[in-house]
C-alpha cells in the first residue's frame, strides 16, 4: 500500500540536495529540458543547469531516467469529508452530517493530506464541508510541521442563501446545516459571514449559489468578493449555470466551481472576465459512486461533463484542475480517484500538456501562491515530483509518482539511488 513505500516524517529536516533530472518538464511554458540538475538549498530551488556540481555535503538524488515536474495541485478538495458512497447506511446527508464529529473530520483530513502528498499533490484548496472548522485545524497542523501535507487553503463554512445545500429539511428539525454552512440573505449578512470565516481561520471564501430555487444576486456576490478581496482572500463559488452563474461571474468571483450547465455565452463571459473554471469532471466510475444513490444518471452526467470540458477548452476559459473527489474507499485511495479524473480530461481530448498546466501552475495561480510554487524555477519552493513514464504522452503516468519532495524534504522515494 501507499503508506508502506512512503517515507513520511513530519519532523525530518530539509537537506540540501542536487537532483539529476533526466527529463525536466515545465508545464507553464510547455517545454521539456533534458539532463538538467536542480540544486535545492534550505527548501528552495537555488539553481537549475546542465552541469551543476554537488557542493560538499549535499545529497545527490539520481532521477536521470525519470520525468521530473513540479508538485501537483487539486483546487477542489474536501479532505475532511467522506461523502458516503452508495453502500453507506441511511441517506448521504445523514451519514455525512449526523454521524461524523468535527474531531473525526480533523483526523480524516490529516490522513488524507498525508496520502495526497505522497501521491504527488503538494497544493490543495479545500473548499468547505469541514464541520466546525476542522479544515482550519488540519491546515495549521501541517503548517506547524506536526503532520506532513500539501500547502493548503481552506474555506471553513460555506456561505449560502438560507438552507445550506440541503433543501427539504423538515421545519421541526431546526437549522441542522449550520455546522457546515452560514445562512446569508443580504449583502450585509454576506459580509458578516465572510468576516466570521476569516476569524475562524478560512484562507479562501466559498459560496454555494444555486443549491435552492433562490440564488444570490450579482450585488450580493459582489459584496462577498469585495469583503474577501480586501482581506486578501479569493472567492470560489459552487454554481451549475443559468442566471445564478451569470450573477456569480459578473459579481467578479475568482473561480466557478463545477459549472456543469454553463452555456457558450457564459463561458465567453468567463473568458472576458478572466474567471477560472474548476470543472470537477468525474470519471464515469466516480460519478456512479457519488451519485448512484441520489438518483443521477452517472453515465449521462459523465458524457455531459466531457462535452462541457471540450467547450470550455475551445473557448479559452482559464481552468484549474479540481476534482471534488470526496470518497474514502478501501480499495482505492483518494489520490487514485483524483488521478482518474485527470484521465477524464484526456478522454475529452484535452492535450496532456494543457492538463499538466492546469494541475500545476494554474492551481498555484488560483491559490495565490504562484510567486512561490507551481513551477521548478530558481527562487521557488522545492516542490518536485517524478514519474518513470512520460505524463506528456499519457497523463495516467501520474498514477505512478515515485518521488516527492515538498519544501526540500523528501517525503517519498520509491526508486531513486541516493548517494552522499
Ligand atoms: Zn465540492
PDB file of C-alpha atoms in Angstrom, residues 109-291:
ATOM      1  CA  UNK A 109      -8.245  15.452   6.972  1.00  0.00           C
ATOM      2  CA  UNK A 110      -4.775  14.751   8.348  1.00  0.00           C
ATOM      3  CA  UNK A 111      -4.871  11.212   6.943  1.00  0.00           C
ATOM      4  CA  UNK A 112      -5.975  12.392   3.500  1.00  0.00           C
ATOM      5  CA  UNK A 113      -3.495  15.271   3.458  1.00  0.00           C
ATOM      6  CA  UNK A 114      -0.628  12.832   4.037  1.00  0.00           C
ATOM      7  CA  UNK A 115      -1.906  10.384   1.426  1.00  0.00           C
ATOM      8  CA  UNK A 116      -2.312  13.147  -1.162  1.00  0.00           C
ATOM      9  CA  UNK A 117       1.184  14.457  -0.510  1.00  0.00           C
ATOM     10  CA  UNK A 118       2.907  11.099  -1.042  1.00  0.00           C
ATOM     11  CA  UNK A 119       0.892  10.670  -4.251  1.00  0.00           C
ATOM     12  CA  UNK A 120       2.432  13.917  -5.563  1.00  0.00           C
ATOM     13  CA  UNK A 121      -0.106  16.580  -4.552  1.00  0.00           C
ATOM     14  CA  UNK A 122       1.808  19.448  -2.982  1.00  0.00           C
ATOM     15  CA  UNK A 123      -1.014  22.048  -3.199  1.00  0.00           C
ATOM     16  CA  UNK A 124      -4.692  21.730  -2.375  1.00  0.00           C
ATOM     17  CA  UNK A 125      -7.573  24.124  -1.964  1.00  0.00           C
ATOM     18  CA  UNK A 126     -10.104  22.703   0.466  1.00  0.00           C
ATOM     19  CA  UNK A 127     -13.488  24.214  -0.294  1.00  0.00           C
ATOM     20  CA  UNK A 128     -15.550  23.570   2.798  1.00  0.00           C
ATOM     21  CA  UNK A 129     -17.742  20.862   4.322  1.00  0.00           C
ATOM     22  CA  UNK A 130     -15.475  20.520   7.331  1.00  0.00           C
ATOM     23  CA  UNK A 131     -17.961  20.649  10.250  1.00  0.00           C
ATOM     24  CA  UNK A 132     -16.792  23.222  12.826  1.00  0.00           C
ATOM     25  CA  UNK A 133     -13.620  24.366  11.015  1.00  0.00           C
ATOM     26  CA  UNK A 134     -11.819  21.008  11.048  1.00  0.00           C
ATOM     27  CA  UNK A 135     -10.104  22.247   7.866  1.00  0.00           C
ATOM     28  CA  UNK A 136      -8.516  25.161   9.736  1.00  0.00           C
ATOM     29  CA  UNK A 137      -7.019  22.773  12.289  1.00  0.00           C
ATOM     30  CA  UNK A 138      -5.672  20.468   9.572  1.00  0.00           C
ATOM     31  CA  UNK A 139      -4.031  23.385   7.747  1.00  0.00           C
ATOM     32  CA  UNK A 140      -2.494  24.744  10.939  1.00  0.00           C
ATOM     33  CA  UNK A 141      -1.203  21.303  11.969  1.00  0.00           C
ATOM     34  CA  UNK A 142       0.531  20.949   8.589  1.00  0.00           C
ATOM     35  CA  UNK A 143       1.951  24.474   8.762  1.00  0.00           C
ATOM     36  CA  UNK A 144       3.303  23.815  12.270  1.00  0.00           C
ATOM     37  CA  UNK A 145       5.051  20.710  10.952  1.00  0.00           C
ATOM     38  CA  UNK A 146       3.016  18.365  13.168  1.00  0.00           C
ATOM     39  CA  UNK A 147       1.967  16.291  10.162  1.00  0.00           C
ATOM     40  CA  UNK A 148       3.097  16.151   6.544  1.00  0.00           C
ATOM     41  CA  UNK A 149       0.708  17.583   3.983  1.00  0.00           C
ATOM     42  CA  UNK A 150       0.330  19.810   0.959  1.00  0.00           C
ATOM     43  CA  UNK A 151       0.322  23.604   1.001  1.00  0.00           C
ATOM     44  CA  UNK A 152      -3.337  24.249   1.701  1.00  0.00           C
ATOM     45  CA  UNK A 153      -6.045  26.880   1.523  1.00  0.00           C
ATOM     46  CA  UNK A 154      -9.245  26.191   3.450  1.00  0.00           C
ATOM     47  CA  UNK A 155     -12.713  27.661   3.169  1.00  0.00           C
ATOM     48  CA  UNK A 156     -14.267  26.959   6.582  1.00  0.00           C
ATOM     49  CA  UNK A 157     -18.052  27.174   6.348  1.00  0.00           C
ATOM     50  CA  UNK A 158     -19.755  27.550   3.004  1.00  0.00           C
ATOM     51  CA  UNK A 159     -21.835  30.719   2.684  1.00  0.00           C
ATOM     52  CA  UNK A 160     -25.271  30.170   1.135  1.00  0.00           C
ATOM     53  CA  UNK A 161     -28.737  31.677   0.937  1.00  0.00           C
ATOM     54  CA  UNK A 162     -30.936  30.238   3.747  1.00  0.00           C
ATOM     55  CA  UNK A 163     -30.751  26.448   3.924  1.00  0.00           C
ATOM     56  CA  UNK A 164     -27.222  25.424   3.033  1.00  0.00           C
ATOM     57  CA  UNK A 165     -27.102  22.783   0.324  1.00  0.00           C
ATOM     58  CA  UNK A 166     -29.753  20.581   1.936  1.00  0.00           C
ATOM     59  CA  UNK A 167     -33.164  21.620   0.605  1.00  0.00           C
ATOM     60  CA  UNK A 168     -36.188  19.986   2.181  1.00  0.00           C
ATOM     61  CA  UNK A 169     -35.267  19.634   5.878  1.00  0.00           C
ATOM     62  CA  UNK A 170     -38.424  19.291   7.990  1.00  0.00           C
ATOM     63  CA  UNK A 171     -39.190  22.555   9.867  1.00  0.00           C
ATOM     64  CA  UNK A 172     -39.056  20.901  13.314  1.00  0.00           C
ATOM     65  CA  UNK A 173     -35.503  19.624  12.709  1.00  0.00           C
ATOM     66  CA  UNK A 174     -34.091  23.124  13.030  1.00  0.00           C
ATOM     67  CA  UNK A 175     -31.175  24.504  11.040  1.00  0.00           C
ATOM     68  CA  UNK A 176     -29.016  21.419  11.205  1.00  0.00           C
ATOM     69  CA  UNK A 177     -26.980  22.559   8.235  1.00  0.00           C
ATOM     70  CA  UNK A 178     -25.386  25.239  10.408  1.00  0.00           C
ATOM     71  CA  UNK A 179     -22.465  23.008  11.302  1.00  0.00           C
ATOM     72  CA  UNK A 180     -21.226  23.353   7.714  1.00  0.00           C
ATOM     73  CA  UNK A 181     -22.930  26.437   6.263  1.00  0.00           C
ATOM     74  CA  UNK A 182     -23.632  30.044   7.155  1.00  0.00           C
ATOM     75  CA  UNK A 183     -27.008  31.425   6.057  1.00  0.00           C
ATOM     76  CA  UNK A 184     -26.618  34.860   4.455  1.00  0.00           C
ATOM     77  CA  UNK A 185     -29.513  36.508   2.624  1.00  0.00           C
ATOM     78  CA  UNK A 186     -28.416  40.129   2.302  1.00  0.00           C
ATOM     79  CA  UNK A 187     -25.200  41.808   1.225  1.00  0.00           C
ATOM     80  CA  UNK A 188     -24.541  42.797   4.843  1.00  0.00           C
ATOM     81  CA  UNK A 189     -25.079  39.242   6.098  1.00  0.00           C
ATOM     82  CA  UNK A 190     -22.722  38.003   3.406  1.00  0.00           C
ATOM     83  CA  UNK A 191     -20.028  40.461   4.505  1.00  0.00           C
ATOM     84  CA  UNK A 192     -20.503  39.352   8.126  1.00  0.00           C
ATOM     85  CA  UNK A 193     -20.260  35.695   7.090  1.00  0.00           C
ATOM     86  CA  UNK A 194     -17.002  36.342   5.222  1.00  0.00           C
ATOM     87  CA  UNK A 195     -15.582  38.031   8.320  1.00  0.00           C
ATOM     88  CA  UNK A 196     -16.706  35.181  10.584  1.00  0.00           C
ATOM     89  CA  UNK A 197     -14.971  32.663   8.333  1.00  0.00           C
ATOM     90  CA  UNK A 198     -11.759  34.675   8.273  1.00  0.00           C
ATOM     91  CA  UNK A 199     -11.900  34.956  12.058  1.00  0.00           C
ATOM     92  CA  UNK A 200     -12.062  31.154  12.359  1.00  0.00           C
ATOM     93  CA  UNK A 201      -9.144  30.616  10.036  1.00  0.00           C
ATOM     94  CA  UNK A 202     -10.532  30.409   6.491  1.00  0.00           C
ATOM     95  CA  UNK A 203      -7.973  31.343   3.829  1.00  0.00           C
ATOM     96  CA  UNK A 204     -10.351  31.192   0.847  1.00  0.00           C
ATOM     97  CA  UNK A 205     -14.064  32.049   0.739  1.00  0.00           C
ATOM     98  CA  UNK A 206     -16.583  29.568  -0.666  1.00  0.00           C
ATOM     99  CA  UNK A 207     -20.159  30.379  -1.644  1.00  0.00           C
ATOM    100  CA  UNK A 208     -22.790  27.956  -2.921  1.00  0.00           C
ATOM    101  CA  UNK A 209     -25.052  29.993  -5.170  1.00  0.00           C
ATOM    102  CA  UNK A 210     -27.738  27.722  -6.565  1.00  0.00           C
ATOM    103  CA  UNK A 211     -28.477  24.824  -4.255  1.00  0.00           C
ATOM    104  CA  UNK A 212     -32.044  26.064  -3.730  1.00  0.00           C
ATOM    105  CA  UNK A 213     -34.664  27.612  -6.039  1.00  0.00           C
ATOM    106  CA  UNK A 214     -33.469  31.078  -4.963  1.00  0.00           C
ATOM    107  CA  UNK A 215     -29.940  32.310  -5.506  1.00  0.00           C
ATOM    108  CA  UNK A 216     -27.512  35.140  -4.832  1.00  0.00           C
ATOM    109  CA  UNK A 217     -27.931  38.390  -6.784  1.00  0.00           C
ATOM    110  CA  UNK A 218     -24.989  39.988  -8.584  1.00  0.00           C
ATOM    111  CA  UNK A 219     -24.867  42.677  -5.888  1.00  0.00           C
ATOM    112  CA  UNK A 220     -24.692  40.043  -3.128  1.00  0.00           C
ATOM    113  CA  UNK A 221     -21.888  38.186  -4.900  1.00  0.00           C
ATOM    114  CA  UNK A 222     -20.049  41.463  -5.321  1.00  0.00           C
ATOM    115  CA  UNK A 223     -20.311  42.085  -1.547  1.00  0.00           C
ATOM    116  CA  UNK A 224     -18.630  38.737  -0.836  1.00  0.00           C
ATOM    117  CA  UNK A 225     -15.891  39.418  -3.383  1.00  0.00           C
ATOM    118  CA  UNK A 226     -15.272  42.937  -2.058  1.00  0.00           C
ATOM    119  CA  UNK A 227     -15.064  41.793   1.566  1.00  0.00           C
ATOM    120  CA  UNK A 228     -12.854  38.797   0.773  1.00  0.00           C
ATOM    121  CA  UNK A 229     -10.509  40.617  -1.598  1.00  0.00           C
ATOM    122  CA  UNK A 230      -9.985  43.428   0.914  1.00  0.00           C
ATOM    123  CA  UNK A 231      -8.723  40.796   3.345  1.00  0.00           C
ATOM    124  CA  UNK A 232      -6.516  39.218   0.659  1.00  0.00           C
ATOM    125  CA  UNK A 233      -8.693  36.125   0.085  1.00  0.00           C
ATOM    126  CA  UNK A 234     -10.142  34.813  -3.165  1.00  0.00           C
ATOM    127  CA  UNK A 235     -13.730  33.656  -3.723  1.00  0.00           C
ATOM    128  CA  UNK A 236     -14.811  30.266  -5.099  1.00  0.00           C
ATOM    129  CA  UNK A 237     -18.463  29.663  -5.927  1.00  0.00           C
ATOM    130  CA  UNK A 238     -20.390  26.441  -6.384  1.00  0.00           C
ATOM    131  CA  UNK A 239     -22.776  27.085  -9.261  1.00  0.00           C
ATOM    132  CA  UNK A 240     -24.036  24.967 -12.153  1.00  0.00           C
ATOM    133  CA  UNK A 241     -25.321  27.502 -14.672  1.00  0.00           C
ATOM    134  CA  UNK A 242     -28.167  29.848 -15.626  1.00  0.00           C
ATOM    135  CA  UNK A 243     -28.937  33.207 -14.045  1.00  0.00           C
ATOM    136  CA  UNK A 244     -27.141  32.221 -10.831  1.00  0.00           C
ATOM    137  CA  UNK A 245     -23.918  31.628 -12.771  1.00  0.00           C
ATOM    138  CA  UNK A 246     -24.288  34.924 -14.629  1.00  0.00           C
ATOM    139  CA  UNK A 247     -24.562  36.762 -11.291  1.00  0.00           C
ATOM    140  CA  UNK A 248     -21.543  34.915  -9.968  1.00  0.00           C
ATOM    141  CA  UNK A 249     -19.378  35.718 -12.999  1.00  0.00           C
ATOM    142  CA  UNK A 250     -20.484  39.378 -13.223  1.00  0.00           C
ATOM    143  CA  UNK A 251     -20.040  39.678  -9.438  1.00  0.00           C
ATOM    144  CA  UNK A 252     -16.300  39.189 -10.022  1.00  0.00           C
ATOM    145  CA  UNK A 253     -15.533  35.867  -8.332  1.00  0.00           C
ATOM    146  CA  UNK A 254     -12.176  34.205  -8.818  1.00  0.00           C
ATOM    147  CA  UNK A 255     -13.468  30.744  -9.703  1.00  0.00           C
ATOM    148  CA  UNK A 256     -16.634  28.997 -10.745  1.00  0.00           C
ATOM    149  CA  UNK A 257     -16.782  25.518  -9.218  1.00  0.00           C
ATOM    150  CA  UNK A 258     -18.480  22.747 -11.259  1.00  0.00           C
ATOM    151  CA  UNK A 259     -20.316  24.891 -13.842  1.00  0.00           C
ATOM    152  CA  UNK A 260     -21.840  21.758 -15.353  1.00  0.00           C
ATOM    153  CA  UNK A 261     -24.541  23.733 -17.175  1.00  0.00           C
ATOM    154  CA  UNK A 262     -22.534  26.684 -18.446  1.00  0.00           C
ATOM    155  CA  UNK A 263     -23.648  27.784 -21.897  1.00  0.00           C
ATOM    156  CA  UNK A 264     -21.242  29.003 -24.573  1.00  0.00           C
ATOM    157  CA  UNK A 265     -22.339  32.552 -23.783  1.00  0.00           C
ATOM    158  CA  UNK A 266     -21.453  32.173 -20.093  1.00  0.00           C
ATOM    159  CA  UNK A 267     -18.135  30.566 -20.986  1.00  0.00           C
ATOM    160  CA  UNK A 268     -17.390  33.613 -23.144  1.00  0.00           C
ATOM    161  CA  UNK A 269     -18.264  35.862 -20.234  1.00  0.00           C
ATOM    162  CA  UNK A 270     -15.818  33.942 -18.034  1.00  0.00           C
ATOM    163  CA  UNK A 271     -13.121  34.274 -20.659  1.00  0.00           C
ATOM    164  CA  UNK A 272     -13.723  38.042 -20.806  1.00  0.00           C
ATOM    165  CA  UNK A 273     -13.652  38.427 -17.016  1.00  0.00           C
ATOM    166  CA  UNK A 274     -10.685  36.061 -16.513  1.00  0.00           C
ATOM    167  CA  UNK A 275     -12.726  33.804 -14.228  1.00  0.00           C
ATOM    168  CA  UNK A 276     -11.236  30.398 -13.535  1.00  0.00           C
ATOM    169  CA  UNK A 277     -13.319  27.300 -14.099  1.00  0.00           C
ATOM    170  CA  UNK A 278     -12.682  24.469 -11.660  1.00  0.00           C
ATOM    171  CA  UNK A 279     -14.529  21.833 -13.577  1.00  0.00           C
ATOM    172  CA  UNK A 280     -14.601  18.871 -11.123  1.00  0.00           C
ATOM    173  CA  UNK A 281     -15.175  16.478 -14.006  1.00  0.00           C
ATOM    174  CA  UNK A 282     -15.734  12.948 -12.838  1.00  0.00           C
ATOM    175  CA  UNK A 283     -14.766   9.629 -14.236  1.00  0.00           C
ATOM    176  CA  UNK A 284     -17.850   7.560 -15.021  1.00  0.00           C
ATOM    177  CA  UNK A 285     -16.850   5.301 -12.116  1.00  0.00           C
ATOM    178  CA  UNK A 286     -16.590   8.169  -9.617  1.00  0.00           C
ATOM    179  CA  UNK A 287     -19.875   9.667 -10.780  1.00  0.00           C
ATOM    180  CA  UNK A 288     -21.553   6.313 -10.238  1.00  0.00           C
ATOM    181  CA  UNK A 289     -20.173   6.005  -6.710  1.00  0.00           C
ATOM    182  CA  UNK A 290     -21.056   9.573  -5.831  1.00  0.00           C
ATOM    183  CA  UNK A 291     -24.436   9.940  -7.455  1.00  0.00           C
TER     184      UNK A 291
END
